[in-house]
Coordinates of C-alpha atoms in Angstrom, one line a residue:
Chain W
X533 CA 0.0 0.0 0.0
X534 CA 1.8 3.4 -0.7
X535 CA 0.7 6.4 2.0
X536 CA -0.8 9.8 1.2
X537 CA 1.6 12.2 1.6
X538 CA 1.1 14.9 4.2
X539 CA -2.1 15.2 6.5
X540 CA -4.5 17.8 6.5
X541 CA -4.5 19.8 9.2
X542 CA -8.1 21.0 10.5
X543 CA -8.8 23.5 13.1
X544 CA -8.4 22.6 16.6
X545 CA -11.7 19.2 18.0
X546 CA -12.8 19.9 20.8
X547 CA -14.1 15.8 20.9
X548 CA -13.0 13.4 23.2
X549 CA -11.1 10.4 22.6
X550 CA -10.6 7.3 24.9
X551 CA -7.8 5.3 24.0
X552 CA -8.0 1.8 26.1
X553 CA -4.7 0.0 24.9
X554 CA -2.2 -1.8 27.0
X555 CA 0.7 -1.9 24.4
X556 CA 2.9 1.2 25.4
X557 CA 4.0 2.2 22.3
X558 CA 0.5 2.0 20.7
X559 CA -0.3 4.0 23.2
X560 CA 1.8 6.6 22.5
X561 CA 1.5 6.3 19.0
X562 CA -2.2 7.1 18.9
X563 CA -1.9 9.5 21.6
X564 CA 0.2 11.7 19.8
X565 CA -1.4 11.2 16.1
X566 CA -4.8 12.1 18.1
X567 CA -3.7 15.4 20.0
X568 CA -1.1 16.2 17.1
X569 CA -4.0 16.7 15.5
X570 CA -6.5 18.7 17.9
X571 CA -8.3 16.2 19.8
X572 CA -8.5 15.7 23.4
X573 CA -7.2 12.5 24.7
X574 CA -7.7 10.2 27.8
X575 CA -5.4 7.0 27.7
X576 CA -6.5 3.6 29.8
X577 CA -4.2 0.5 30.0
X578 CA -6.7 -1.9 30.6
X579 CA -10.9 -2.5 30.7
X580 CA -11.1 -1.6 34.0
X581 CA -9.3 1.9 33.8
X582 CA -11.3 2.4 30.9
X583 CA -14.5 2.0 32.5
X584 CA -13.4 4.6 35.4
X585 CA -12.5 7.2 32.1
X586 CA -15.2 6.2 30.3
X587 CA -17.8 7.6 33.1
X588 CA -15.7 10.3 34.1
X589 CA -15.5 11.6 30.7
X590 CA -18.0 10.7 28.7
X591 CA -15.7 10.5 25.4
X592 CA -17.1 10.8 21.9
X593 CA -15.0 8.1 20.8
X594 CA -13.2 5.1 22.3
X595 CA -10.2 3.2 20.3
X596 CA -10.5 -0.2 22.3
X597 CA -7.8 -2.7 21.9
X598 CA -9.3 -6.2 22.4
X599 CA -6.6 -8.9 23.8
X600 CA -5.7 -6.9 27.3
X601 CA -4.6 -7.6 30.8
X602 CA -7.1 -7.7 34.0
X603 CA -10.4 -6.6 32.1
X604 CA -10.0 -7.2 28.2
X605 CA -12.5 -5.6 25.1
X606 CA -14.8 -7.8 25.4
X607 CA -15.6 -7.8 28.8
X608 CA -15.2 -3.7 28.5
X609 CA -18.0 -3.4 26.3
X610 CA -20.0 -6.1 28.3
X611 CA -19.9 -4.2 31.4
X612 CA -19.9 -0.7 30.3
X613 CA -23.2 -1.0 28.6
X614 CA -22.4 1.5 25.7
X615 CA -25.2 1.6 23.6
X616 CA -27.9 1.9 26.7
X617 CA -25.8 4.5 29.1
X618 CA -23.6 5.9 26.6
X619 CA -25.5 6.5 23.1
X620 CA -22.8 9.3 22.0
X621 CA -20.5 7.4 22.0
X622 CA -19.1 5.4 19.1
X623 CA -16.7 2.5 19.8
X624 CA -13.7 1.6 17.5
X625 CA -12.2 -2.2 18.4
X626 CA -9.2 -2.6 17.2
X627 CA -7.2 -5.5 17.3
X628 CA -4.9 -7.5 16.0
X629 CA -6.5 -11.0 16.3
X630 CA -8.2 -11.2 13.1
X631 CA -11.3 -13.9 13.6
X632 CA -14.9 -13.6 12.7
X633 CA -15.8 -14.9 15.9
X634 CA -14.0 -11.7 17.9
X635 CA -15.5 -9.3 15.2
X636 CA -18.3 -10.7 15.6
X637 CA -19.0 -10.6 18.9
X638 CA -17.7 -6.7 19.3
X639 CA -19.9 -5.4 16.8
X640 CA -22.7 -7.5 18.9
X641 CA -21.9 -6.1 21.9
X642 CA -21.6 -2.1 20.7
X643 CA -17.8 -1.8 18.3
X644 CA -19.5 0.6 16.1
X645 CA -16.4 -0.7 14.0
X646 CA -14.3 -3.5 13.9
X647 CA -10.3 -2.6 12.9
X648 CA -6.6 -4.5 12.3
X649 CA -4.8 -2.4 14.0
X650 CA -1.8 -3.4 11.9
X651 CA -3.9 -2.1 8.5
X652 CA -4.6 1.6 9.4
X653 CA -1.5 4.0 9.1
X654 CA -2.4 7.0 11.2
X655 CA -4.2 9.1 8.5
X656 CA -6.2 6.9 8.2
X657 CA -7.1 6.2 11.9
X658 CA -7.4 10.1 11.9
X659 CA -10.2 9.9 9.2
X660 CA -11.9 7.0 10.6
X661 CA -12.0 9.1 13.8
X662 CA -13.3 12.0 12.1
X663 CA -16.2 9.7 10.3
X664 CA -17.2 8.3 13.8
X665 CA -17.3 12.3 14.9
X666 CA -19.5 13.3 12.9
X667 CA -21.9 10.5 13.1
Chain Z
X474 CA -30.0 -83.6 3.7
X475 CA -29.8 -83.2 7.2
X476 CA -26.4 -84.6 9.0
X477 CA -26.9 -86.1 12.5
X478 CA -24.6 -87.4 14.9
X479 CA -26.1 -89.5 17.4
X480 CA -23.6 -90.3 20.4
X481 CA -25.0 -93.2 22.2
X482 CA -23.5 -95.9 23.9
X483 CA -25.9 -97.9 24.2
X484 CA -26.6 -99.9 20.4
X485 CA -30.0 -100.7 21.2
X486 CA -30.9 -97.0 22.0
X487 CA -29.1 -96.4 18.7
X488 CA -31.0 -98.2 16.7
X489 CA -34.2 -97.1 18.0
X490 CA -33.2 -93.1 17.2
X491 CA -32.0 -94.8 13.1
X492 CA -35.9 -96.5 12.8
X493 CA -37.4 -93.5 14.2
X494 CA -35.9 -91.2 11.8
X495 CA -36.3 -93.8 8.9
X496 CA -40.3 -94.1 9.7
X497 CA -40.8 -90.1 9.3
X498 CA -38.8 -90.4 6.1
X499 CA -40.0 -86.9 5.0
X500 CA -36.8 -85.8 6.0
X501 CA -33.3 -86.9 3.9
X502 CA -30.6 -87.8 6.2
X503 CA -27.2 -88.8 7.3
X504 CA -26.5 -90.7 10.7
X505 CA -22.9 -91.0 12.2
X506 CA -22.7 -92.7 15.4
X507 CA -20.1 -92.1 18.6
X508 CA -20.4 -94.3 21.4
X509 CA -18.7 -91.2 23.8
X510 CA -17.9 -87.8 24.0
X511 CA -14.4 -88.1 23.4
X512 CA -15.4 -89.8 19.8
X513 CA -18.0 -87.2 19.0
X514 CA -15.3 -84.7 20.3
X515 CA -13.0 -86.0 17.8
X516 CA -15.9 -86.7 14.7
X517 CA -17.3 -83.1 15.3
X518 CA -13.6 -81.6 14.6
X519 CA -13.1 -83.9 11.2
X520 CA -16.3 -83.4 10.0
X521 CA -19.7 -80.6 10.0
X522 CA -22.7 -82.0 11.2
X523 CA -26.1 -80.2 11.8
X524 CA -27.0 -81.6 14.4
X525 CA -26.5 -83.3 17.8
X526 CA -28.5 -85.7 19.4
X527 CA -26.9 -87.5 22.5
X528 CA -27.4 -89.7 25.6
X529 CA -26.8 -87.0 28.4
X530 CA -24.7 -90.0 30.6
X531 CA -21.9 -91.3 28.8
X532 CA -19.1 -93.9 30.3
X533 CA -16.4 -90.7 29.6
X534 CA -19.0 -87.9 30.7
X535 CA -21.1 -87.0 33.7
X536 CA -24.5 -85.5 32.9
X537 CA -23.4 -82.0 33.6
X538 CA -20.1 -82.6 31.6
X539 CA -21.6 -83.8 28.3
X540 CA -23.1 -80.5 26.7
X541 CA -20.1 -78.3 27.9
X542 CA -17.6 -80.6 25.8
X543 CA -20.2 -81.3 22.6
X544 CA -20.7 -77.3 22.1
X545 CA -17.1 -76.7 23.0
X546 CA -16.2 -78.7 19.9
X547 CA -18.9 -77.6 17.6
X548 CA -20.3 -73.9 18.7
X549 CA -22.4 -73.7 16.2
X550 CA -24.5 -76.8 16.2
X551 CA -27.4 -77.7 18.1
X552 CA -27.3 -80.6 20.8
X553 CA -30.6 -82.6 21.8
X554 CA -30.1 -84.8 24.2
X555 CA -32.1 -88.1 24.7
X556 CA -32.4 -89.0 28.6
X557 CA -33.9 -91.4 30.3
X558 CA -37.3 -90.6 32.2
X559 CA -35.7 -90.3 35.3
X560 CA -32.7 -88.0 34.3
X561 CA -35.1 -85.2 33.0
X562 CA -33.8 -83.0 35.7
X563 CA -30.6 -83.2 34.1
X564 CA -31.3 -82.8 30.7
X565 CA -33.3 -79.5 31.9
X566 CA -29.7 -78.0 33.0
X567 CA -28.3 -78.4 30.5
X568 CA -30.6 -76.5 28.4
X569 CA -30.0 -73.8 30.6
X570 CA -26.3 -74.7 29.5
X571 CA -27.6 -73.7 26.1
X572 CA -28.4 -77.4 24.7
X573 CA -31.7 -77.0 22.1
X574 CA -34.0 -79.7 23.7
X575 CA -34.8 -83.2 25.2
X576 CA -36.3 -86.1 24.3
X577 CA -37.4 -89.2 26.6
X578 CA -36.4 -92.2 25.6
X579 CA -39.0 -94.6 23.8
X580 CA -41.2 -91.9 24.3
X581 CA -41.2 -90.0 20.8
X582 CA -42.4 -90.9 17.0
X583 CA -40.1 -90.6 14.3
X584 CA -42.6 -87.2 13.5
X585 CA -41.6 -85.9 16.7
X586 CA -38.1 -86.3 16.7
X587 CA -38.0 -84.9 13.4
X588 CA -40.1 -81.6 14.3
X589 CA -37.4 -81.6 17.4
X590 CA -34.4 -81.7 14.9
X591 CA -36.4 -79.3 12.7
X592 CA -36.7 -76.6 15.5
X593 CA -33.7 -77.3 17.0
X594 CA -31.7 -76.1 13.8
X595 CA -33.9 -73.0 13.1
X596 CA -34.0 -72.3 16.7
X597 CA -30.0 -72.0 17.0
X598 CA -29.5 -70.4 14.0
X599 CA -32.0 -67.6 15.1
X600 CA -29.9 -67.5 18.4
X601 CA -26.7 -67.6 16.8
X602 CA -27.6 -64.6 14.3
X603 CA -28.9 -62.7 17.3
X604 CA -25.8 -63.2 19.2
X605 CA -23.8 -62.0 16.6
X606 CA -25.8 -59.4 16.0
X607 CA -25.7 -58.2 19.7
X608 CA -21.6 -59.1 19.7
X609 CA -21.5 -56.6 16.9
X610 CA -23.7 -54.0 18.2
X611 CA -21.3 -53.8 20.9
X612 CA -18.0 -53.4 19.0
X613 CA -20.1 -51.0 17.0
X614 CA -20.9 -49.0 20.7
X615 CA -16.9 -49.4 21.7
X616 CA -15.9 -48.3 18.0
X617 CA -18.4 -45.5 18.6
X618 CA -16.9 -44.3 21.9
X619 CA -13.1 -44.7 20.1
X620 CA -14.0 -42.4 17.6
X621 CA -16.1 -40.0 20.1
X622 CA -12.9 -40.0 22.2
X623 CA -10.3 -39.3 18.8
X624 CA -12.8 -36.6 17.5
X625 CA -12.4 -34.7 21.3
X626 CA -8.6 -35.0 21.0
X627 CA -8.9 -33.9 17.1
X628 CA -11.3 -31.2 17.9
X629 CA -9.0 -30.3 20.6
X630 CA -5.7 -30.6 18.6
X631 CA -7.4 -28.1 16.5
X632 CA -8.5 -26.0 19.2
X633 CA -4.9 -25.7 19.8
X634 CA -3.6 -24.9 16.5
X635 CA -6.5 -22.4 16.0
X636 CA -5.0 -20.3 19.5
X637 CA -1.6 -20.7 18.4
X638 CA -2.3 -19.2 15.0
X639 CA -4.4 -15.9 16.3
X640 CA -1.9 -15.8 19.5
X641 CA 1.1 -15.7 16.9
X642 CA -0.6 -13.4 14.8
X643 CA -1.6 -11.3 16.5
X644 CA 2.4 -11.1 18.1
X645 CA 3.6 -11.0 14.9
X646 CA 1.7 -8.1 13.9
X647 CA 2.2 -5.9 16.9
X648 CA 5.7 -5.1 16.6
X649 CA 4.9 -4.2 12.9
X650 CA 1.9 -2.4 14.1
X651 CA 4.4 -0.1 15.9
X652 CA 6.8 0.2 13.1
X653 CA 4.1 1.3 10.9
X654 CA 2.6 4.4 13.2
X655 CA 6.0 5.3 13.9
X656 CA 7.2 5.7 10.5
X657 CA 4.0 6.4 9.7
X658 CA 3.9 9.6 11.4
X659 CA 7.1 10.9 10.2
X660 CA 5.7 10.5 6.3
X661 CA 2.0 11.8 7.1
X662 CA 2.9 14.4 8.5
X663 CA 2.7 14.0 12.6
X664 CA 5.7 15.2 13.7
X665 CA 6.2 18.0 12.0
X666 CA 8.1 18.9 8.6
X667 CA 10.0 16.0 7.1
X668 CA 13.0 16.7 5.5
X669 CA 12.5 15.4 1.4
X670 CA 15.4 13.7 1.5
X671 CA 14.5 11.1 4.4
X672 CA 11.5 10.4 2.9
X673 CA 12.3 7.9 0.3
X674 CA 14.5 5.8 3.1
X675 CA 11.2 6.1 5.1
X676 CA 9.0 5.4 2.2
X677 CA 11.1 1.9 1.5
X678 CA 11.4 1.0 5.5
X679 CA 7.2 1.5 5.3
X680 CA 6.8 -0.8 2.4
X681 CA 9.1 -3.3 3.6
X682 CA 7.0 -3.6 7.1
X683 CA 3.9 -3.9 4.9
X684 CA 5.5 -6.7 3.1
X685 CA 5.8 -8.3 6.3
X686 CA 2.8 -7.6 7.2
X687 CA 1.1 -9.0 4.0
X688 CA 3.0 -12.0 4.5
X689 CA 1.7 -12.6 8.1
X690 CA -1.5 -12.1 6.5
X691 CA -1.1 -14.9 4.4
X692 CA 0.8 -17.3 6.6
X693 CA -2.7 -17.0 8.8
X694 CA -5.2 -17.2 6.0
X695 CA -3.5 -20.4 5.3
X696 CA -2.7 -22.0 8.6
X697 CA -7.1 -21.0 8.8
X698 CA -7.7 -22.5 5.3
X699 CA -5.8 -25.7 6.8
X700 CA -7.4 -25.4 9.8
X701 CA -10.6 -26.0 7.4
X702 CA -11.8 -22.5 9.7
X703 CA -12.8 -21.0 6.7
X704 CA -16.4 -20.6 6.3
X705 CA -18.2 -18.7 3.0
X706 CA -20.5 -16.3 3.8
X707 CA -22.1 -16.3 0.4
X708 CA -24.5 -13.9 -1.1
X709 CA -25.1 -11.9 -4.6
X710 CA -22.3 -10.4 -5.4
X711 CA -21.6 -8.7 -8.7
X712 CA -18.4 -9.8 -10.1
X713 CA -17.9 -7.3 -13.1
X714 CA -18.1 -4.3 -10.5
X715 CA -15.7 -6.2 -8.2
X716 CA -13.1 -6.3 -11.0
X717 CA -13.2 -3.3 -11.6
X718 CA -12.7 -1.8 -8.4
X719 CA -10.0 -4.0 -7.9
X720 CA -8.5 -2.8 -11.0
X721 CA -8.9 0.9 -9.9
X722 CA -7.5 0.2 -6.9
X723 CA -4.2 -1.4 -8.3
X724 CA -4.2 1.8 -10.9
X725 CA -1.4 3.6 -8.9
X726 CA 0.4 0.4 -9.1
X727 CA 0.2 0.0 -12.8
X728 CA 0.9 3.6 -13.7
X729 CA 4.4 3.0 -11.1
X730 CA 5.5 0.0 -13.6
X731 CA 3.7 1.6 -16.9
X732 CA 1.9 -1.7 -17.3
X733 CA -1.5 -1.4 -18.9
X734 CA -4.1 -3.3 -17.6
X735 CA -7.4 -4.4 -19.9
X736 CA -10.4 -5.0 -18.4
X737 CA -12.8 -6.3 -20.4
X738 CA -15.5 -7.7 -18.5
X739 CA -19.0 -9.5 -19.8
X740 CA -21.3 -7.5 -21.6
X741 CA -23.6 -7.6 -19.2
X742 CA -23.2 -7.5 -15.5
X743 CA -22.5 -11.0 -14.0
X744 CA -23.7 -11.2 -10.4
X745 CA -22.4 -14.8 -8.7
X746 CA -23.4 -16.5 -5.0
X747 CA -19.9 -16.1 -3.7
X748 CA -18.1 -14.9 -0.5
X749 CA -17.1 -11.3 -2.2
X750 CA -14.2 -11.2 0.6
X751 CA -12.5 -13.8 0.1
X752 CA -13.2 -13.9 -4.1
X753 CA -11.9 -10.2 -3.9
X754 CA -8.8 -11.7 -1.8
X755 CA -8.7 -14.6 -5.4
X756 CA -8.6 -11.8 -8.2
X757 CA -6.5 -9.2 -5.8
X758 CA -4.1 -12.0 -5.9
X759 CA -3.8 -12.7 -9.4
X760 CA -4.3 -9.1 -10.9
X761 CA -1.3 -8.4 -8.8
X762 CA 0.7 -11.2 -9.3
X763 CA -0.1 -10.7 -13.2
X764 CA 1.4 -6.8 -12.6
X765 CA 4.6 -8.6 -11.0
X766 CA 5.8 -10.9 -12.7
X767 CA 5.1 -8.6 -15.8
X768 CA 7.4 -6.3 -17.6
X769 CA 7.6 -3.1 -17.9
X770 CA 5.4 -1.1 -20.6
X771 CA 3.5 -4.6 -21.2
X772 CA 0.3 -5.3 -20.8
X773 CA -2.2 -7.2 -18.4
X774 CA -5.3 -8.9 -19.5
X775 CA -8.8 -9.1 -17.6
X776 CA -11.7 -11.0 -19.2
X777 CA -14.8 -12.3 -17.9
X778 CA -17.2 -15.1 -20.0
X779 CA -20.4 -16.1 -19.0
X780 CA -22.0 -19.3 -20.1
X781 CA -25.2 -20.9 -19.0
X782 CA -23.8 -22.6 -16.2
X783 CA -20.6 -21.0 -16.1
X784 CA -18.5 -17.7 -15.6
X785 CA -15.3 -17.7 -16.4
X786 CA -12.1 -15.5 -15.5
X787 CA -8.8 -14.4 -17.2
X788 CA -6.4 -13.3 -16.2
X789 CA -3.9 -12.7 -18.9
X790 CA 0.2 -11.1 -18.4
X791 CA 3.1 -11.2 -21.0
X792 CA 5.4 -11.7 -17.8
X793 CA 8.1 -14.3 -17.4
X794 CA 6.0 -17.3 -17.9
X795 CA 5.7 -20.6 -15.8
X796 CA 8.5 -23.2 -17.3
X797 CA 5.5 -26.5 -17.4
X798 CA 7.5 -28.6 -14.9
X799 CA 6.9 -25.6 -12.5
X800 CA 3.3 -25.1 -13.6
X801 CA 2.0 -28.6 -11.1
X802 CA 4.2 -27.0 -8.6
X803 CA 2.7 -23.1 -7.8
X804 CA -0.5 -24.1 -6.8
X805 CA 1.1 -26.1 -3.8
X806 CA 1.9 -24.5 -0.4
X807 CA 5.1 -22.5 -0.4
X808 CA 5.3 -23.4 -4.5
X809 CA 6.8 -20.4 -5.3
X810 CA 8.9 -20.9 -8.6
X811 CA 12.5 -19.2 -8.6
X812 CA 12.1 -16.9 -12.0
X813 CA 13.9 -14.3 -13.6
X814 CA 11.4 -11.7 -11.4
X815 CA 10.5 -13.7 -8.4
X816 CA 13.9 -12.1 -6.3
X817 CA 12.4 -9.3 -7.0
X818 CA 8.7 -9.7 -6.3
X819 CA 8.7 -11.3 -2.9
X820 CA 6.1 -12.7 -0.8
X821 CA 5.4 -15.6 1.4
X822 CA 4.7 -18.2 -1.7
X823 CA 1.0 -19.1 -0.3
X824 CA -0.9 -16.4 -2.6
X825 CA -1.6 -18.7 -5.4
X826 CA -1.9 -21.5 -2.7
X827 CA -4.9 -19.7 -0.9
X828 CA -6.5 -18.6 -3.8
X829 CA -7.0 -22.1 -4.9
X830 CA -8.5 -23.5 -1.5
X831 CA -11.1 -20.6 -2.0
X832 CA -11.8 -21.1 -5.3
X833 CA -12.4 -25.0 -4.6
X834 CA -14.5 -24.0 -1.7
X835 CA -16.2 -22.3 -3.9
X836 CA -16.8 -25.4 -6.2
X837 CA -14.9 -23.8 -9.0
X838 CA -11.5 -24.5 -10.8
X839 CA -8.4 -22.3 -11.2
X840 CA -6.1 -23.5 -13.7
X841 CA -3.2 -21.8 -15.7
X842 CA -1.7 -21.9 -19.4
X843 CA 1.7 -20.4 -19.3
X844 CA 4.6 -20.3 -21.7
X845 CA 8.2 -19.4 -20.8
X846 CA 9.3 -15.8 -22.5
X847 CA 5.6 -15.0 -23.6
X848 CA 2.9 -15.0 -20.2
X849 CA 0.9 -16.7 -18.3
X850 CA -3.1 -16.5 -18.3
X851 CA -4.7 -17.7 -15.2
X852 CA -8.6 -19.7 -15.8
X853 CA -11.2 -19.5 -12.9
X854 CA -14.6 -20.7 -13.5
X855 CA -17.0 -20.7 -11.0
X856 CA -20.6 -22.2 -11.3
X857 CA -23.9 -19.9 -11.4
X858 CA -26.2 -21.2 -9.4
X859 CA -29.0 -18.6 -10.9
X860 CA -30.3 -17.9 -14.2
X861 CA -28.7 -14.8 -15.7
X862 CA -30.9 -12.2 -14.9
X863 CA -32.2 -11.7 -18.0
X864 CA -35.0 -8.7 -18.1
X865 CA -34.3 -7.1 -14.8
X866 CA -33.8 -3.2 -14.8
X867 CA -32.5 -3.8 -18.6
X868 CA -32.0 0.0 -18.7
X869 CA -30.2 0.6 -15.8
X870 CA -28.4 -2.7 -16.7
X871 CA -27.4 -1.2 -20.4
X872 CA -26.4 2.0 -18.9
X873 CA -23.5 0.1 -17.0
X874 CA -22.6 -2.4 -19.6
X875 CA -22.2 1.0 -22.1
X876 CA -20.1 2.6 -19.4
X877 CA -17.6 -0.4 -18.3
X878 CA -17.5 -2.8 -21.2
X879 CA -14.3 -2.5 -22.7
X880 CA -13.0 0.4 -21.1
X881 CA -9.3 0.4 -20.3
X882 CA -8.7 0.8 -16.6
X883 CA -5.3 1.7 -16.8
X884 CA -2.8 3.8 -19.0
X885 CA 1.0 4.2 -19.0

């Protein structure tokens, strides 16, 4: 795949974005794409720090990662009840496990999408953020 | 002709069972005659008989003793015994022992003992069948639980294969996940101004990690395909606009190696019960390979056919060519063929592999015509399971055919 050159710089978002991911450098990776380019971002390690952020904040988006530590995607979305407590906000689930059965089951249970981490370079997480925005 | 052995010690006895028989003479017969166990014993062994009829108190055999060592030497044939009044009791044990009947002696017609013989030989024939039938029904139960215990292990065995291959995925691709943000960043823009002339050593450190990454992708379609994981999700899928988004997709590529690529699909639209994913994945895979192994400035051919119960796909280069003793070979696993181009090329050698496990889960056929120097063309037919569609929408249907059909996808 050959990458678009450049990305287009909007004016500052004022939306939200959780990021629950336990791989460090993923972490930082979409943390900086993300407030590199104007949003406002709250990073979890794990499910159960993302439930905590996901109430206190109330994000408009959440990147989830799905294999984690302690509380993993699955169980996230099964406890935090997204689509009844938190109808704002859109769900990306993002993993690199790449069976039906996982995709299935996140899009069930409220993934408004269902990613590979490993095929989105970070324009084009940037514009899949931006389409989940202004759903 | 019924064969009896009569094992009697006593002659007069004897000869009373020989007239009997002889006086119902509706039944053709042979008599052989032991005067004690151990004979019969011996006479049973050299020679079939159908039947048994014996004194249950021999001078070698005690009453209890007698049936045990007849049936021992012949299982399958039946043993009447003929007792005196008074030894009834006995003879009644040892039908329990499994012996077909008793008679008392000078106490039956030659009718009788006939009827006895007759029903003695149905009787354990009927018993005989039905144990065997029971013996088998129960190596057919412990055969049943065998397999019910090696399915478990396989469906566990599988199990296990099925985690290693997401768990090792999914490992292989983080670290590459990582190189791709990273780099990613620097040539998109997210860390500020690049200078121009990193960005080539950038570009070609991007591409290389989403070579690897392509590869992963196919070492775990495969290990799935193998895994026979793969399930179609089939539905109507219209195979002349697939093509040609594929080929619009692969334009940039084309224009890079100033290949031209010819689409000419069906004249009218072709729409085919397949799993559009992984049929995409099919094509994707041989449009590309086609650009490859191609030169450049030559020219790449796409054609779609449609018969009655067939549609059939070309894919046409004038690359390197296939030498034939290669052609049996790229269809295998890992069958990549070394070439004038394939140093060059790359990949994980399970493209072509992959394709053909989807096409034959399909029901279809991939095959290939290639000749060394001049190209290769690449053959998949797949079945329609529907009539063509013959008078639905036949405007909007014309409007399409007029826009795509023979339209060239891709210049140099």
């Amino acid at each position: 795949m050959s990458i678009s050159m450049g990305v287009k710089l909007r004016g500052p978002k004022k939306a939200k974005i959780l990021i629950i991911e336990d791989e460090p450098m993923l972490q930082e990776a979409y943390r900086h794409v993300l407030t590199f380019t104007g949003y406002k971002v709250v990073v979890a390690g794990d499910g159960n720090e993302g439930l905590e952020l996901l109430k206190k904040h109330r994000p408009k988006v959440i990147l989830l990662d799905v294999l984690m530590p302690h509380l993993d995607g699955r169980d996230f979305l099964k406890q935090a009840g997204i689509r009844k407590h938190y109808p704002e906000t859109r769900v990306i689930a993002c993993s690199n496990l790449s069976d039906q059965k996982t995709s299935d089951f996140m899009l069930e249970h409220g993934a408004d999408r269902v990613v590979l981490k490993s095929d989105l370079s970070p324009s084009q997480l940037v514009e899949l953020i931006e389409e989940l925005c202004s759903q | 002709m019924i064969r009896i052995l009569l094992v009697e010690d006593d002659s007069r006895d004897a000869r009373q069972v020989g007239q009997a028989l002889d006086q119902a003479c509706d039944m053709p017969f042979e008599l052989y005659r032991s005067q004690s166990v151990g004979d019969a014993v011996n006479q049973l062994r050299r020679q079939d008989v159908d039947v048994v009829l014996s004194d249950i108190s021999l001078p070698d055999s005690s009453a209890s003793e007698t049936f045990a060592s007849l049936h021992r030497a012949a299982l399958n044939v039946p043993v009447i015994f003929i007792t005196n009044a008074d030894d009834t009791r006995l003879a009644l044990d040892a039908i329990q022992q499994g012996a077909q009947d008793y008679l008392i002696k000078g106490d039956y017609s030659g009718q009788f003992l006939v009827r006895v013989i007759r029903y003695a030989i149905e009787r354990k024939k009927y018993q005989d069948d039905a144990a065997e039938a029971q013996a088998n029904a129960r190596t057919l139960r412990h055969q049943a639980k065998l397999l019910r215990r090696e399915q478990e292990h396989l469906r566990i065995l599988a199990k296990a294969k099925d985690d290693f291959i997401s768990l090792a995925s999914h490992q292989l691709r983080t670290p590459a996940t990582g190189v791709k943000q990273y780099i990613g960043m620097l040539l998109e823009g997210f860390a500020g101004d690049l200078p121009e002339h990193l960005r080539p050593f950038l570009q070609m450190a991007y591409e290389s990690n989403e070579r690897q990454l392509s590869i992963v992708n196919d070492l775990l379609r495969t290990a799935q395909l193998d895994a026979g994981n793969m399930v179609l999700s089939r539905q109507p899928t219209n195979l002349t606009s697939m093509l040609a988004n594929i080929a619009s997709e692969q334009h940039s590529k084309f224009v890079e190696r100033h290949q031209k690529l010819i689409y000419k699909p069906h004249g009218q639209e072709v729409v085919l019960d397949i799993d559009p994913e992984r049929m995409r994945m099919v094509f994707d895979n041989l449009i590309d390979n086609a650009s490859k192994y191609t030169p450049e400035g030559r020219s790449i051919m796409v054609g779609v056919k449609q018969s009655v119960q067939m549609v059939e796909v070309r894919i046409s280069d004038q690359g390197v060519g296939i030498a034939p003793e290669h052609v049996v070979k790229i269809f295998e696993k890992f069958g990549r063929v070394a070439n004038s181009r394939s140093a060059q090329v790359g990949g994980s050698g399970l493209g072509l592999y992959w394709a053909k496990q989807i096409v034959d889960l399909h029901g279809g056929t991939i095959d290939v015509r290639s000749k060394v120097g001049e190209g290769s063309e690449f053959i998949v037919r797949l079945k329609r399971l529907r009539p063509a569609p013959e008078v639905s929408k036949p405007q909007e249907g014309n409007q399409r055919h007029e826009h795509i059909d023979g339209r060239q996808i891709a210049r140099a």
